[in-house]
């Protein structure tokens, strides 16, 4: 499921306005009665990374080769530096491409899993004690889960309307 996930309407759960999220309703996968996954909005999937860099390398080296044949051989080292910089920049972007956040309600537990920059964090809250914290300060709308003095922000890959929809859904499900 690399790359962007589209909003979905699954088992009667309202779809989010965010283009990079997916909500799942009752008993999907058997374990969670509710699960929400959000990812970064990436237009280049990791599987196509080498293809893009290779195509740009061929084009750039062909142009640089043409100039070298015409006598401007000094363009070749600069074309190499350009390709190295491009590859490094794309690699930095792709390193974060698999980041995601998953919120699930599993019986009496609220579970939050965050994969960010290849680091996995797992949080578990008692559903009865978990509170949804909403901060509406211009220009951002932020939401977090709080329990026993510990607070964890969520919805980091969503736009404002997506965070609002997630907050409504979590508020409704935490009460039940």
PDB file of N, CA and C in Angstrom, residues 7-86:
ATOM      1  N   UNK A   7      -9.605   8.209  -0.096  1.00  0.00           N
ATOM      2  CA  UNK A   7     -10.636   8.068   0.907  1.00  0.00           C
ATOM      3  C   UNK A   7     -11.553   6.926   0.508  1.00  0.00           C
ATOM      4  N   UNK A   8     -12.091   6.244   1.501  1.00  0.00           N
ATOM      5  CA  UNK A   8     -12.933   5.092   1.201  1.00  0.00           C
ATOM      6  C   UNK A   8     -14.160   5.085   2.082  1.00  0.00           C
ATOM      7  N   UNK A   9     -15.232   4.513   1.578  1.00  0.00           N
ATOM      8  CA  UNK A   9     -16.431   4.297   2.358  1.00  0.00           C
ATOM      9  C   UNK A   9     -16.522   2.795   2.565  1.00  0.00           C
ATOM     10  N   UNK A  10     -16.197   2.339   3.760  1.00  0.00           N
ATOM     11  CA  UNK A  10     -16.178   0.921   4.062  1.00  0.00           C
ATOM     12  C   UNK A  10     -17.119   0.628   5.215  1.00  0.00           C
ATOM     13  N   UNK A  11     -18.026  -0.295   5.005  1.00  0.00           N
ATOM     14  CA  UNK A  11     -18.964  -0.738   6.039  1.00  0.00           C
ATOM     15  C   UNK A  11     -19.689   0.404   6.723  1.00  0.00           C
ATOM     16  N   UNK A  12     -20.129   1.380   5.961  1.00  0.00           N
ATOM     17  CA  UNK A  12     -20.964   2.442   6.510  1.00  0.00           C
ATOM     18  C   UNK A  12     -20.224   3.550   7.223  1.00  0.00           C
ATOM     19  N   UNK A  13     -18.902   3.549   7.225  1.00  0.00           N
ATOM     20  CA  UNK A  13     -18.146   4.622   7.877  1.00  0.00           C
ATOM     21  C   UNK A  13     -17.962   5.741   6.867  1.00  0.00           C
ATOM     22  N   UNK A  14     -18.288   6.990   7.232  1.00  0.00           N
ATOM     23  CA  UNK A  14     -18.185   8.092   6.269  1.00  0.00           C
ATOM     24  C   UNK A  14     -16.761   8.281   5.768  1.00  0.00           C
ATOM     25  N   UNK A  15     -16.644   8.573   4.491  1.00  0.00           N
ATOM     26  CA  UNK A  15     -15.331   8.817   3.893  1.00  0.00           C
ATOM     27  C   UNK A  15     -14.826  10.186   4.313  1.00  0.00           C
ATOM     28  N   UNK A  16     -13.531  10.323   4.407  1.00  0.00           N
ATOM     29  CA  UNK A  16     -12.906  11.598   4.759  1.00  0.00           C
ATOM     30  C   UNK A  16     -12.725  12.461   3.525  1.00  0.00           C
ATOM     31  N   UNK A  17     -12.593  13.736   3.764  1.00  0.00           N
ATOM     32  CA  UNK A  17     -12.337  14.662   2.666  1.00  0.00           C
ATOM     33  C   UNK A  17     -10.876  14.593   2.244  1.00  0.00           C
ATOM     34  N   UNK A  18     -10.004  14.107   3.099  1.00  0.00           N
ATOM     35  CA  UNK A  18      -8.581  14.033   2.780  1.00  0.00           C
ATOM     36  C   UNK A  18      -8.341  12.973   1.715  1.00  0.00           C
ATOM     37  N   UNK A  19      -7.446  13.256   0.776  1.00  0.00           N
ATOM     38  CA  UNK A  19      -7.172  12.319  -0.294  1.00  0.00           C
ATOM     39  C   UNK A  19      -6.185  11.246   0.123  1.00  0.00           C
ATOM     40  N   UNK A  20      -5.587  11.353   1.275  1.00  0.00           N
ATOM     41  CA  UNK A  20      -4.524  10.436   1.642  1.00  0.00           C
ATOM     42  C   UNK A  20      -4.866   9.632   2.884  1.00  0.00           C
ATOM     43  N   UNK A  21      -6.104   9.228   3.015  1.00  0.00           N
ATOM     44  CA  UNK A  21      -6.498   8.511   4.210  1.00  0.00           C
ATOM     45  C   UNK A  21      -7.525   7.452   3.884  1.00  0.00           C
ATOM     46  N   UNK A  22      -7.655   6.505   4.782  1.00  0.00           N
ATOM     47  CA  UNK A  22      -8.638   5.460   4.617  1.00  0.00           C
ATOM     48  C   UNK A  22      -9.186   5.088   5.982  1.00  0.00           C
ATOM     49  N   UNK A  23     -10.505   5.023   6.082  1.00  0.00           N
ATOM     50  CA  UNK A  23     -11.159   4.580   7.309  1.00  0.00           C
ATOM     51  C   UNK A  23     -11.742   3.217   7.063  1.00  0.00           C
ATOM     52  N   UNK A  24     -11.692   2.399   8.070  1.00  0.00           N
ATOM     53  CA  UNK A  24     -12.288   1.086   7.977  1.00  0.00           C
ATOM     54  C   UNK A  24     -13.296   0.955   9.097  1.00  0.00           C
ATOM     55  N   UNK A  25     -14.394   0.310   8.806  1.00  0.00           N
ATOM     56  CA  UNK A  25     -15.471   0.177   9.785  1.00  0.00           C
ATOM     57  C   UNK A  25     -15.428  -1.127  10.540  1.00  0.00           C
ATOM     58  N   UNK A  26     -16.554  -1.545  11.030  1.00  0.00           N
ATOM     59  CA  UNK A  26     -16.682  -2.637  11.978  1.00  0.00           C
ATOM     60  C   UNK A  26     -16.065  -3.941  11.489  1.00  0.00           C
ATOM     61  N   UNK A  27     -15.236  -4.504  12.341  1.00  0.00           N
ATOM     62  CA  UNK A  27     -14.668  -5.847  12.205  1.00  0.00           C
ATOM     63  C   UNK A  27     -13.942  -6.119  10.896  1.00  0.00           C
ATOM     64  N   UNK A  28     -13.240  -5.160  10.382  1.00  0.00           N
ATOM     65  CA  UNK A  28     -12.412  -5.411   9.208  1.00  0.00           C
ATOM     66  C   UNK A  28     -11.134  -6.071   9.682  1.00  0.00           C
ATOM     67  N   UNK A  29     -10.797  -7.177   9.096  1.00  0.00           N
ATOM     68  CA  UNK A  29      -9.620  -7.916   9.507  1.00  0.00           C
ATOM     69  C   UNK A  29      -9.859  -8.693  10.783  1.00  0.00           C
ATOM     70  N   UNK A  30     -11.046  -8.626  11.344  1.00  0.00           N
ATOM     71  CA  UNK A  30     -11.388  -9.429  12.493  1.00  0.00           C
ATOM     72  C   UNK A  30     -10.983  -8.842  13.828  1.00  0.00           C
ATOM     73  N   UNK A  31      -9.946  -8.042  13.915  1.00  0.00           N
ATOM     74  CA  UNK A  31      -9.446  -7.606  15.213  1.00  0.00           C
ATOM     75  C   UNK A  31     -10.028  -6.263  15.648  1.00  0.00           C
ATOM     76  N   UNK A  32      -9.925  -5.248  14.818  1.00  0.00           N
ATOM     77  CA  UNK A  32     -10.322  -3.901  15.207  1.00  0.00           C
ATOM     78  C   UNK A  32     -11.763  -3.622  14.788  1.00  0.00           C
ATOM     79  N   UNK A  33     -12.513  -2.963  15.668  1.00  0.00           N
ATOM     80  CA  UNK A  33     -13.861  -2.555  15.285  1.00  0.00           C
ATOM     81  C   UNK A  33     -13.828  -1.256  14.488  1.00  0.00           C
ATOM     82  N   UNK A  34     -12.721  -0.537  14.576  1.00  0.00           N
ATOM     83  CA  UNK A  34     -12.519   0.685  13.801  1.00  0.00           C
ATOM     84  C   UNK A  34     -11.033   0.845  13.573  1.00  0.00           C
ATOM     85  N   UNK A  35     -10.652   1.194  12.350  1.00  0.00           N
ATOM     86  CA  UNK A  35      -9.245   1.463  12.043  1.00  0.00           C
ATOM     87  C   UNK A  35      -9.179   2.606  11.043  1.00  0.00           C
ATOM     88  N   UNK A  36      -8.202   3.464  11.221  1.00  0.00           N
ATOM     89  CA  UNK A  36      -7.997   4.603  10.340  1.00  0.00           C
ATOM     90  C   UNK A  36      -6.516   4.657  10.002  1.00  0.00           C
ATOM     91  N   UNK A  37      -6.202   4.729   8.722  1.00  0.00           N
ATOM     92  CA  UNK A  37      -4.815   4.788   8.264  1.00  0.00           C
ATOM     93  C   UNK A  37      -4.632   6.049   7.441  1.00  0.00           C
ATOM     94  N   UNK A  38      -3.587   6.801   7.729  1.00  0.00           N
ATOM     95  CA  UNK A  38      -3.252   7.961   6.886  1.00  0.00           C
ATOM     96  C   UNK A  38      -1.782   7.886   6.515  1.00  0.00           C
ATOM     97  N   UNK A  39      -1.489   8.340   5.314  1.00  0.00           N
ATOM     98  CA  UNK A  39      -0.129   8.310   4.775  1.00  0.00           C
ATOM     99  C   UNK A  39       0.211   9.663   4.170  1.00  0.00           C
ATOM    100  N   UNK A  40       1.490   9.859   3.941  1.00  0.00           N
ATOM    101  CA  UNK A  40       1.941  11.043   3.219  1.00  0.00           C
ATOM    102  C   UNK A  40       1.410  10.976   1.789  1.00  0.00           C
ATOM    103  N   UNK A  41       1.208  12.113   1.193  1.00  0.00           N
ATOM    104  CA  UNK A  41       0.762  12.181  -0.190  1.00  0.00           C
ATOM    105  C   UNK A  41       1.996  12.180  -1.082  1.00  0.00           C
ATOM    106  N   UNK A  42       2.344  11.030  -1.623  1.00  0.00           N
ATOM    107  CA  UNK A  42       3.535  10.882  -2.454  1.00  0.00           C
ATOM    108  C   UNK A  42       3.140  10.573  -3.885  1.00  0.00           C
ATOM    109  N   UNK A  43       3.613  11.371  -4.821  1.00  0.00           N
ATOM    110  CA  UNK A  43       3.294  11.128  -6.219  1.00  0.00           C
ATOM    111  C   UNK A  43       4.253  10.120  -6.852  1.00  0.00           C
ATOM    112  N   UNK A  44       5.417   9.924  -6.271  1.00  0.00           N
ATOM    113  CA  UNK A  44       6.395   8.976  -6.807  1.00  0.00           C
ATOM    114  C   UNK A  44       6.478   7.788  -5.859  1.00  0.00           C
ATOM    115  N   UNK A  45       6.050   6.627  -6.338  1.00  0.00           N
ATOM    116  CA  UNK A  45       6.108   5.450  -5.479  1.00  0.00           C
ATOM    117  C   UNK A  45       7.532   4.897  -5.492  1.00  0.00           C
ATOM    118  N   UNK A  46       7.956   4.263  -4.412  1.00  0.00           N
ATOM    119  CA  UNK A  46       9.337   3.775  -4.319  1.00  0.00           C
ATOM    120  C   UNK A  46       9.739   2.839  -5.453  1.00  0.00           C
ATOM    121  N   UNK A  47       8.808   2.062  -5.962  1.00  0.00           N
ATOM    122  CA  UNK A  47       9.123   1.118  -7.030  1.00  0.00           C
ATOM    123  C   UNK A  47       9.519   1.818  -8.329  1.00  0.00           C
ATOM    124  N   UNK A  48       9.111   3.058  -8.508  1.00  0.00           N
ATOM    125  CA  UNK A  48       9.421   3.810  -9.735  1.00  0.00           C
ATOM    126  C   UNK A  48      10.626   4.737  -9.572  1.00  0.00           C
ATOM    127  N   UNK A  49      11.225   4.770  -8.396  1.00  0.00           N
ATOM    128  CA  UNK A  49      12.344   5.665  -8.110  1.00  0.00           C
ATOM    129  C   UNK A  49      13.495   5.450  -9.094  1.00  0.00           C
ATOM    130  N   UNK A  50      13.946   4.203  -9.254  1.00  0.00           N
ATOM    131  CA  UNK A  50      15.083   3.906 -10.142  1.00  0.00           C
ATOM    132  C   UNK A  50      14.751   4.238 -11.582  1.00  0.00           C
ATOM    133  N   UNK A  51      13.521   4.000 -11.999  1.00  0.00           N
ATOM    134  CA  UNK A  51      13.104   4.316 -13.365  1.00  0.00           C
ATOM    135  C   UNK A  51      13.195   5.820 -13.634  1.00  0.00           C
ATOM    136  N   UNK A  52      12.735   6.634 -12.698  1.00  0.00           N
ATOM    137  CA  UNK A  52      12.768   8.087 -12.869  1.00  0.00           C
ATOM    138  C   UNK A  52      14.202   8.601 -12.892  1.00  0.00           C
ATOM    139  N   UNK A  53      15.007   8.154 -11.935  1.00  0.00           N
ATOM    140  CA  UNK A  53      16.406   8.605 -11.893  1.00  0.00           C
ATOM    141  C   UNK A  53      17.149   8.139 -13.142  1.00  0.00           C
ATOM    142  N   UNK A  54      16.914   6.913 -13.579  1.00  0.00           N
ATOM    143  CA  UNK A  54      17.571   6.391 -14.785  1.00  0.00           C
ATOM    144  C   UNK A  54      17.199   7.171 -16.027  1.00  0.00           C
ATOM    145  N   UNK A  55      15.904   7.475 -16.186  1.00  0.00           N
ATOM    146  CA  UNK A  55      15.455   8.233 -17.354  1.00  0.00           C
ATOM    147  C   UNK A  55      16.063   9.631 -17.372  1.00  0.00           C
ATOM    148  N   UNK A  56      16.093  10.271 -16.217  1.00  0.00           N
ATOM    149  CA  UNK A  56      16.693  11.607 -16.150  1.00  0.00           C
ATOM    150  C   UNK A  56      18.201  11.553 -16.389  1.00  0.00           C
ATOM    151  N   UNK A  57      18.854  10.482 -15.939  1.00  0.00           N
ATOM    152  CA  UNK A  57      20.301  10.335 -16.162  1.00  0.00           C
ATOM    153  C   UNK A  57      20.603  10.171 -17.645  1.00  0.00           C
ATOM    154  N   UNK A  58      19.826   9.332 -18.324  1.00  0.00           N
ATOM    155  CA  UNK A  58      20.046   9.123 -19.761  1.00  0.00           C
ATOM    156  C   UNK A  58      19.856  10.432 -20.517  1.00  0.00           C
ATOM    157  N   UNK A  59      18.783  11.147 -20.219  1.00  0.00           N
ATOM    158  CA  UNK A  59      18.513  12.419 -20.906  1.00  0.00           C
ATOM    159  C   UNK A  59      19.628  13.437 -20.644  1.00  0.00           C
ATOM    160  N   UNK A  60      20.008  13.599 -19.386  1.00  0.00           N
ATOM    161  CA  UNK A  60      21.032  14.586 -19.026  1.00  0.00           C
ATOM    162  C   UNK A  60      22.387  14.232 -19.628  1.00  0.00           C
ATOM    163  N   UNK A  61      22.754  12.942 -19.578  1.00  0.00           N
ATOM    164  CA  UNK A  61      24.051  12.544 -20.131  1.00  0.00           C
ATOM    165  C   UNK A  61      24.063  12.618 -21.658  1.00  0.00           C
ATOM    166  N   UNK A  62      22.912  12.389 -22.290  1.00  0.00           N
ATOM    167  CA  UNK A  62      22.851  12.530 -23.757  1.00  0.00           C
ATOM    168  C   UNK A  62      23.073  13.987 -24.157  1.00  0.00           C
ATOM    169  N   UNK A  63      22.432  14.877 -23.440  1.00  0.00           N
ATOM    170  CA  UNK A  63      22.612  16.310 -23.733  1.00  0.00           C
ATOM    171  C   UNK A  63      24.058  16.727 -23.441  1.00  0.00           C
ATOM    172  N   UNK A  64      24.592  16.294 -22.293  1.00  0.00           N
ATOM    173  CA  UNK A  64      25.977  16.631 -21.943  1.00  0.00           C
ATOM    174  C   UNK A  64      26.956  16.017 -22.946  1.00  0.00           C
ATOM    175  N   UNK A  65      26.652  14.798 -23.412  1.00  0.00           N
ATOM    176  CA  UNK A  65      27.511  14.152 -24.417  1.00  0.00           C
ATOM    177  C   UNK A  65      27.520  14.933 -25.722  1.00  0.00           C
ATOM    178  N   UNK A  66      26.377  15.442 -26.101  1.00  0.00           N
ATOM    179  CA  UNK A  66      26.303  16.268 -27.319  1.00  0.00           C
ATOM    180  C   UNK A  66      27.171  17.511 -27.206  1.00  0.00           C
ATOM    181  N   UNK A  67      27.129  18.145 -26.047  1.00  0.00           N
ATOM    182  CA  UNK A  67      27.987  19.323 -25.843  1.00  0.00           C
ATOM    183  C   UNK A  67      29.464  18.936 -25.796  1.00  0.00           C
ATOM    184  N   UNK A  68      29.761  17.763 -25.233  1.00  0.00           N
ATOM    185  CA  UNK A  68      31.157  17.310 -25.168  1.00  0.00           C
ATOM    186  C   UNK A  68      31.702  17.048 -26.569  1.00  0.00           C
ATOM    187  N   UNK A  69      30.894  16.437 -27.424  1.00  0.00           N
ATOM    188  CA  UNK A  69      31.313  16.189 -28.812  1.00  0.00           C
ATOM    189  C   UNK A  69      31.540  17.510 -29.543  1.00  0.00           C
ATOM    190  N   UNK A  70      30.764  18.528 -29.205  1.00  0.00           N
ATOM    191  CA  UNK A  70      30.909  19.841 -29.835  1.00  0.00           C
ATOM    192  C   UNK A  70      32.089  20.624 -29.271  1.00  0.00           C
ATOM    193  N   UNK A  71      32.768  20.058 -28.267  1.00  0.00           N
ATOM    194  CA  UNK A  71      33.953  20.711 -27.731  1.00  0.00           C
ATOM    195  C   UNK A  71      33.793  21.271 -26.331  1.00  0.00           C
ATOM    196  N   UNK A  72      32.617  21.266 -25.796  1.00  0.00           N
ATOM    197  CA  UNK A  72      32.387  21.786 -24.444  1.00  0.00           C
ATOM    198  C   UNK A  72      32.400  20.606 -23.449  1.00  0.00           C
ATOM    199  N   UNK A  73      33.555  19.946 -23.350  1.00  0.00           N
ATOM    200  CA  UNK A  73      33.668  18.734 -22.535  1.00  0.00           C
ATOM    201  C   UNK A  73      33.479  19.007 -21.043  1.00  0.00           C
ATOM    202  N   UNK A  74      33.686  20.262 -20.608  1.00  0.00           N
ATOM    203  CA  UNK A  74      33.552  20.584 -19.182  1.00  0.00           C
ATOM    204  C   UNK A  74      32.123  20.440 -18.665  1.00  0.00           C
ATOM    205  N   UNK A  75      31.193  20.293 -19.566  1.00  0.00           N
ATOM    206  CA  UNK A  75      29.800  20.125 -19.134  1.00  0.00           C
ATOM    207  C   UNK A  75      29.573  18.750 -18.499  1.00  0.00           C
ATOM    208  N   UNK A  76      30.366  17.750 -18.844  1.00  0.00           N
ATOM    209  CA  UNK A  76      30.191  16.392 -18.326  1.00  0.00           C
ATOM    210  C   UNK A  76      30.301  16.307 -16.794  1.00  0.00           C
ATOM    211  N   UNK A  77      31.320  16.892 -16.162  1.00  0.00           N
ATOM    212  CA  UNK A  77      31.365  16.808 -14.696  1.00  0.00           C
ATOM    213  C   UNK A  77      30.173  17.493 -14.022  1.00  0.00           C
ATOM    214  N   UNK A  78      29.711  18.588 -14.615  1.00  0.00           N
ATOM    215  CA  UNK A  78      28.562  19.286 -14.034  1.00  0.00           C
ATOM    216  C   UNK A  78      27.277  18.476 -14.197  1.00  0.00           C
ATOM    217  N   UNK A  79      27.168  17.766 -15.302  1.00  0.00           N
ATOM    218  CA  UNK A  79      26.006  16.883 -15.491  1.00  0.00           C
ATOM    219  C   UNK A  79      26.044  15.769 -14.448  1.00  0.00           C
ATOM    220  N   UNK A  80      27.225  15.252 -14.170  1.00  0.00           N
ATOM    221  CA  UNK A  80      27.363  14.221 -13.128  1.00  0.00           C
ATOM    222  C   UNK A  80      26.985  14.753 -11.755  1.00  0.00           C
ATOM    223  N   UNK A  81      27.429  15.977 -11.440  1.00  0.00           N
ATOM    224  CA  UNK A  81      27.058  16.589 -10.156  1.00  0.00           C
ATOM    225  C   UNK A  81      25.547  16.830 -10.063  1.00  0.00           C
ATOM    226  N   UNK A  82      24.963  17.248 -11.169  1.00  0.00           N
ATOM    227  CA  UNK A  82      23.520  17.466 -11.207  1.00  0.00           C
ATOM    228  C   UNK A  82      22.765  16.168 -10.926  1.00  0.00           C
ATOM    229  N   UNK A  83      23.201  15.089 -11.544  1.00  0.00           N
ATOM    230  CA  UNK A  83      22.537  13.794 -11.333  1.00  0.00           C
ATOM    231  C   UNK A  83      22.732  13.293  -9.911  1.00  0.00           C
ATOM    232  N   UNK A  84      23.894  13.495  -9.350  1.00  0.00           N
ATOM    233  CA  UNK A  84      24.138  13.077  -7.962  1.00  0.00           C
ATOM    234  C   UNK A  84      23.243  13.867  -7.003  1.00  0.00           C
ATOM    235  N   UNK A  85      23.124  15.167  -7.223  1.00  0.00           N
ATOM    236  CA  UNK A  85      22.262  15.991  -6.367  1.00  0.00           C
ATOM    237  C   UNK A  85      20.801  15.567  -6.500  1.00  0.00           C
ATOM    238  N   UNK A  86      20.363  15.289  -7.721  1.00  0.00           N
ATOM    239  CA  UNK A  86      18.986  14.839  -7.943  1.00  0.00           C
ATOM    240  C   UNK A  86      18.726  13.507  -7.249  1.00  0.00           C
TER     241      UNK A  86
END
